[in-house]
Amino acid sequence: CQSLPNNFIFQLLGLSIATLSTVTHYGLRFTLISNISLESNSYRVIHYAAFYFGICLSMTLILAALLSSAATVQESQCLTAMGFFCFALAFYGLIPAACWRYTHSTEVEDSMMDVYDFVYEEVRRNASSFRRHELTAIHEAFLCCGKHSPFGDTTDAERKMCPPGQVHAEGQDCLQEIQDFLKKHMDFVSTLVGITIGFTVYGMILTSFLWFSIHFSSNLDRKGKYILR
């Protein structure tokens, strides 16, 4: 019965991952960049892949917790084995995700900034372009305005697209704002992934001990019993 509080932790982790995945997928800033990005840009693929992976992972963790709870109450070896399989499945899904996070640490950041660069340059070349609305939306979402030029010049078109009250000044560079925002978000994701990996390993160990405990207690119960023929 001591494993029941631990199963609540696994359910909480699953709900946290589902919430983070939903916020990331439907959040204003992420959705805006995804809708604007071109097919050649990798951000849209990453955006959808991260959402579906997070939802599948959260469902796997919640299912593993429910199976472990049922196995503890019913002392079922079959349910315990299924719980172990779910924890193992989550673990082997998290390891490649964690490796991708560190081997492609700047890919998401670069793809988001590429989207902004593309829209920004399109507007600078053609002030009447429909991209003006997209650039204005990005400025309002990230509370920034344009990007710093080595020559320090700012065109009239750029000034008109700044959010009300915003000035094209140092500290409000859009590329820097996107980078800072994404760094904070990815740090939080990395922390949650690390915690989840630790708990999935703990879950596999817990279900293993539970399986052996049920197995040996079942064998001991049968000892000394005889059947009259």
Coordinates of C-alpha atoms in Angstrom, one line a residue:
C1 CA 0.0 0.0 0.0
Q2 CA 3.0 2.3 0.4
S3 CA 3.2 2.5 -3.4
L4 CA -0.2 4.3 -3.6
P5 CA 1.2 7.7 -2.7
N6 CA 4.0 7.2 -5.2
N7 CA 1.4 6.4 -7.9
F8 CA -0.2 9.8 -7.1
I9 CA 3.2 11.4 -7.9
F10 CA 3.3 9.6 -11.3
Q11 CA -0.2 10.8 -12.1
L12 CA 0.8 14.4 -11.1
L13 CA 3.9 14.1 -13.4
G14 CA 1.7 12.9 -16.2
L15 CA -0.7 15.8 -15.8
S16 CA 2.2 18.3 -15.6
I17 CA 3.6 17.0 -18.9
A18 CA 0.2 17.1 -20.5
T19 CA -0.4 20.7 -19.3
L20 CA 3.1 21.8 -20.4
S21 CA 2.5 20.2 -23.9
T22 CA -0.8 21.9 -24.2
V23 CA 0.5 25.3 -23.2
T24 CA 3.4 25.0 -25.6
H25 CA 1.2 23.9 -28.4
Y26 CA -1.6 26.4 -28.0
G27 CA 0.3 29.3 -26.4
L28 CA 0.1 32.6 -28.3
R29 CA 3.8 33.0 -29.0
F30 CA 4.3 29.4 -30.1
T31 CA 1.2 29.3 -32.2
L32 CA 2.0 32.6 -33.9
I33 CA 5.5 31.5 -35.0
S34 CA 4.1 28.1 -36.1
N35 CA 1.4 29.7 -38.3
I36 CA 3.9 32.1 -39.9
S37 CA 6.7 29.7 -40.5
L38 CA 7.3 28.3 -44.0
E39 CA 7.3 24.7 -44.9
S40 CA 11.0 24.8 -45.3
N41 CA 11.4 25.9 -41.7
S42 CA 11.7 23.0 -39.2
Y43 CA 9.9 24.8 -36.4
R44 CA 6.4 23.7 -37.4
V45 CA 7.5 20.0 -37.4
I46 CA 9.1 20.4 -34.0
H47 CA 6.0 22.2 -32.7
Y48 CA 3.6 19.4 -33.5
A49 CA 6.1 16.6 -32.7
A50 CA 6.7 18.0 -29.2
F51 CA 2.9 18.2 -28.5
Y52 CA 2.1 14.7 -29.6
F53 CA 5.1 13.2 -27.8
G54 CA 4.2 15.1 -24.6
I55 CA 0.5 13.9 -24.7
C56 CA 1.6 10.2 -25.4
L57 CA 4.1 10.4 -22.6
S58 CA 1.6 11.8 -20.1
M59 CA -0.9 9.1 -21.0
T60 CA 1.7 6.4 -20.6
L61 CA 2.7 7.7 -17.1
I62 CA -0.9 8.0 -15.9
L63 CA -1.7 4.5 -17.2
A64 CA 1.4 3.1 -15.5
A65 CA 0.3 4.7 -12.2
L66 CA -3.2 3.3 -12.5
L67 CA -1.9 -0.2 -13.3
S68 CA 0.5 -0.1 -10.4
S69 CA -2.3 1.0 -8.0
A70 CA -4.6 -1.8 -9.3
A71 CA -1.7 -4.3 -9.1
T72 CA -1.0 -3.3 -5.4
V73 CA -4.6 -3.7 -4.4
Q74 CA -5.4 -6.9 -6.3
E75 CA -1.8 -8.4 -5.9
S76 CA -1.9 -9.2 -9.6
Q77 CA 1.4 -10.2 -11.4
C78 CA -0.1 -9.5 -14.8
L79 CA -1.1 -5.9 -13.9
T80 CA 2.4 -5.3 -12.3
A81 CA 4.1 -6.5 -15.4
M82 CA 2.0 -4.2 -17.5
G83 CA 2.8 -1.3 -15.2
F84 CA 6.5 -2.1 -15.5
F85 CA 6.2 -2.1 -19.3
C86 CA 4.5 1.3 -19.3
F87 CA 7.3 2.8 -17.1
A88 CA 9.9 1.2 -19.4
L89 CA 8.1 2.6 -22.5
A90 CA 8.1 6.1 -20.9
F91 CA 11.8 5.8 -20.0
Y92 CA 12.9 4.7 -23.5
G93 CA 10.9 7.6 -24.9
L94 CA 12.4 10.1 -22.6
I95 CA 16.1 9.2 -23.1
P96 CA 16.1 10.0 -26.9
A97 CA 14.1 13.2 -26.1
A98 CA 16.7 14.3 -23.5
C99 CA 19.5 13.5 -25.9
W100 CA 17.9 15.5 -28.7
R101 CA 17.4 18.4 -26.3
Y102 CA 21.2 18.6 -25.7
T103 CA 22.4 17.7 -29.1
H104 CA 20.0 20.1 -30.9
S105 CA 20.0 22.7 -28.1
T106 CA 19.8 25.7 -30.6
E107 CA 17.6 24.2 -33.3
V108 CA 14.3 25.4 -31.9
E109 CA 15.8 28.8 -31.1
D110 CA 17.3 29.2 -34.5
S111 CA 14.1 28.2 -36.3
M112 CA 12.0 30.7 -34.4
M113 CA 14.5 33.5 -35.0
D114 CA 14.6 32.5 -38.7
V115 CA 10.9 33.0 -38.9
Y116 CA 11.2 36.5 -37.5
D117 CA 14.1 37.3 -39.7
F118 CA 12.2 36.3 -42.8
V119 CA 9.1 38.3 -41.9
Y120 CA 11.2 41.3 -40.9
E121 CA 13.2 41.4 -44.1
E122 CA 10.0 40.9 -46.2
V123 CA 8.5 43.9 -44.6
R124 CA 11.6 46.0 -45.0
R125 CA 11.7 45.2 -48.7
N126 CA 8.0 45.8 -49.2
A127 CA 6.2 48.0 -46.6
S128 CA 2.8 47.2 -48.1
S129 CA 3.3 43.4 -47.8
F130 CA 0.7 41.4 -45.9
R131 CA 3.7 40.3 -43.7
R132 CA 3.3 43.6 -41.9
H133 CA 0.4 42.2 -39.9
E134 CA 2.4 39.2 -39.0
L135 CA 5.3 41.3 -37.9
T136 CA 3.1 43.5 -35.8
A137 CA 1.6 40.5 -34.2
I138 CA 5.0 39.2 -33.3
H139 CA 6.0 42.6 -31.8
E140 CA 2.8 42.7 -29.7
A141 CA 3.2 39.0 -28.5
F142 CA 6.9 39.4 -27.5
L143 CA 6.7 43.1 -26.5
C144 CA 9.6 44.0 -28.7
C145 CA 10.3 46.1 -31.7
G146 CA 12.6 45.2 -34.6
K147 CA 16.1 44.1 -34.3
H148 CA 19.3 46.0 -33.7
S149 CA 21.1 47.3 -36.8
P150 CA 24.9 47.7 -36.7
F151 CA 24.3 51.1 -38.3
G152 CA 21.7 52.1 -35.7
D153 CA 19.1 53.1 -38.3
T154 CA 15.4 52.5 -38.0
T155 CA 13.0 53.0 -40.9
D156 CA 9.6 54.7 -40.6
A157 CA 7.9 51.4 -41.4
E158 CA 9.6 49.7 -38.4
R159 CA 8.5 52.6 -36.1
K160 CA 4.9 52.2 -37.2
M161 CA 4.9 48.5 -36.3
C162 CA 6.0 48.9 -32.7
P163 CA 3.4 48.2 -30.1
P164 CA 1.9 51.2 -28.4
G165 CA 4.3 52.8 -25.9
Q166 CA 7.2 50.7 -27.2
V167 CA 10.4 52.4 -28.4
H168 CA 13.0 50.8 -30.6
A169 CA 15.6 50.9 -27.9
E170 CA 18.3 48.6 -26.4
G171 CA 16.8 45.7 -24.5
Q172 CA 13.8 45.4 -26.8
D173 CA 15.5 43.6 -29.7
C174 CA 13.0 40.9 -30.9
L175 CA 15.7 38.3 -31.6
Q176 CA 17.0 38.8 -28.0
E177 CA 13.5 38.7 -26.6
I178 CA 12.7 35.4 -28.5
Q179 CA 16.0 33.9 -27.3
D180 CA 15.4 34.8 -23.7
F181 CA 11.8 33.6 -23.7
L182 CA 12.7 30.3 -25.3
K183 CA 15.7 29.7 -23.0
K184 CA 13.5 30.0 -19.9
H185 CA 10.9 27.7 -21.4
M186 CA 13.4 25.1 -22.5
D187 CA 15.1 25.2 -19.1
F188 CA 11.8 24.4 -17.5
V189 CA 11.2 21.6 -20.0
S190 CA 14.6 20.1 -19.3
T191 CA 14.0 20.2 -15.5
L192 CA 10.7 18.4 -15.9
V193 CA 12.2 15.8 -18.3
G194 CA 15.0 15.1 -15.8
I195 CA 12.6 14.7 -12.9
T196 CA 10.4 12.4 -15.0
I197 CA 13.4 10.2 -16.0
G198 CA 14.3 9.8 -12.4
F199 CA 10.8 8.8 -11.4
T200 CA 10.3 6.4 -14.3
V201 CA 13.5 4.6 -13.1
Y202 CA 12.1 4.5 -9.6
G203 CA 8.8 3.2 -11.0
M204 CA 10.5 0.4 -12.8
I205 CA 12.4 -0.6 -9.7
L206 CA 9.2 -0.4 -7.6
T207 CA 7.1 -2.5 -9.9
S208 CA 9.9 -5.1 -10.2
F209 CA 10.0 -5.5 -6.4
L210 CA 6.2 -5.6 -6.3
W211 CA 6.2 -8.4 -9.0
F212 CA 8.7 -10.5 -7.1
S213 CA 6.9 -9.9 -3.8
I214 CA 3.6 -11.1 -5.2
H215 CA 5.3 -14.0 -6.9
F216 CA 7.1 -15.3 -3.9
S217 CA 4.2 -14.7 -1.5
S218 CA 2.0 -16.6 -3.8
N219 CA 4.5 -19.5 -3.8
L220 CA 4.7 -19.5 0.0
D221 CA 0.9 -19.6 0.3
R222 CA 0.9 -22.8 -1.7
K223 CA 3.5 -24.5 0.5
G224 CA 2.3 -27.1 2.9
K225 CA -1.1 -27.5 1.2
Y226 CA -2.1 -31.0 0.1
I227 CA -4.9 -32.3 -2.0
L228 CA -6.6 -35.6 -1.1
R229 CA -7.1 -37.9 -4.1

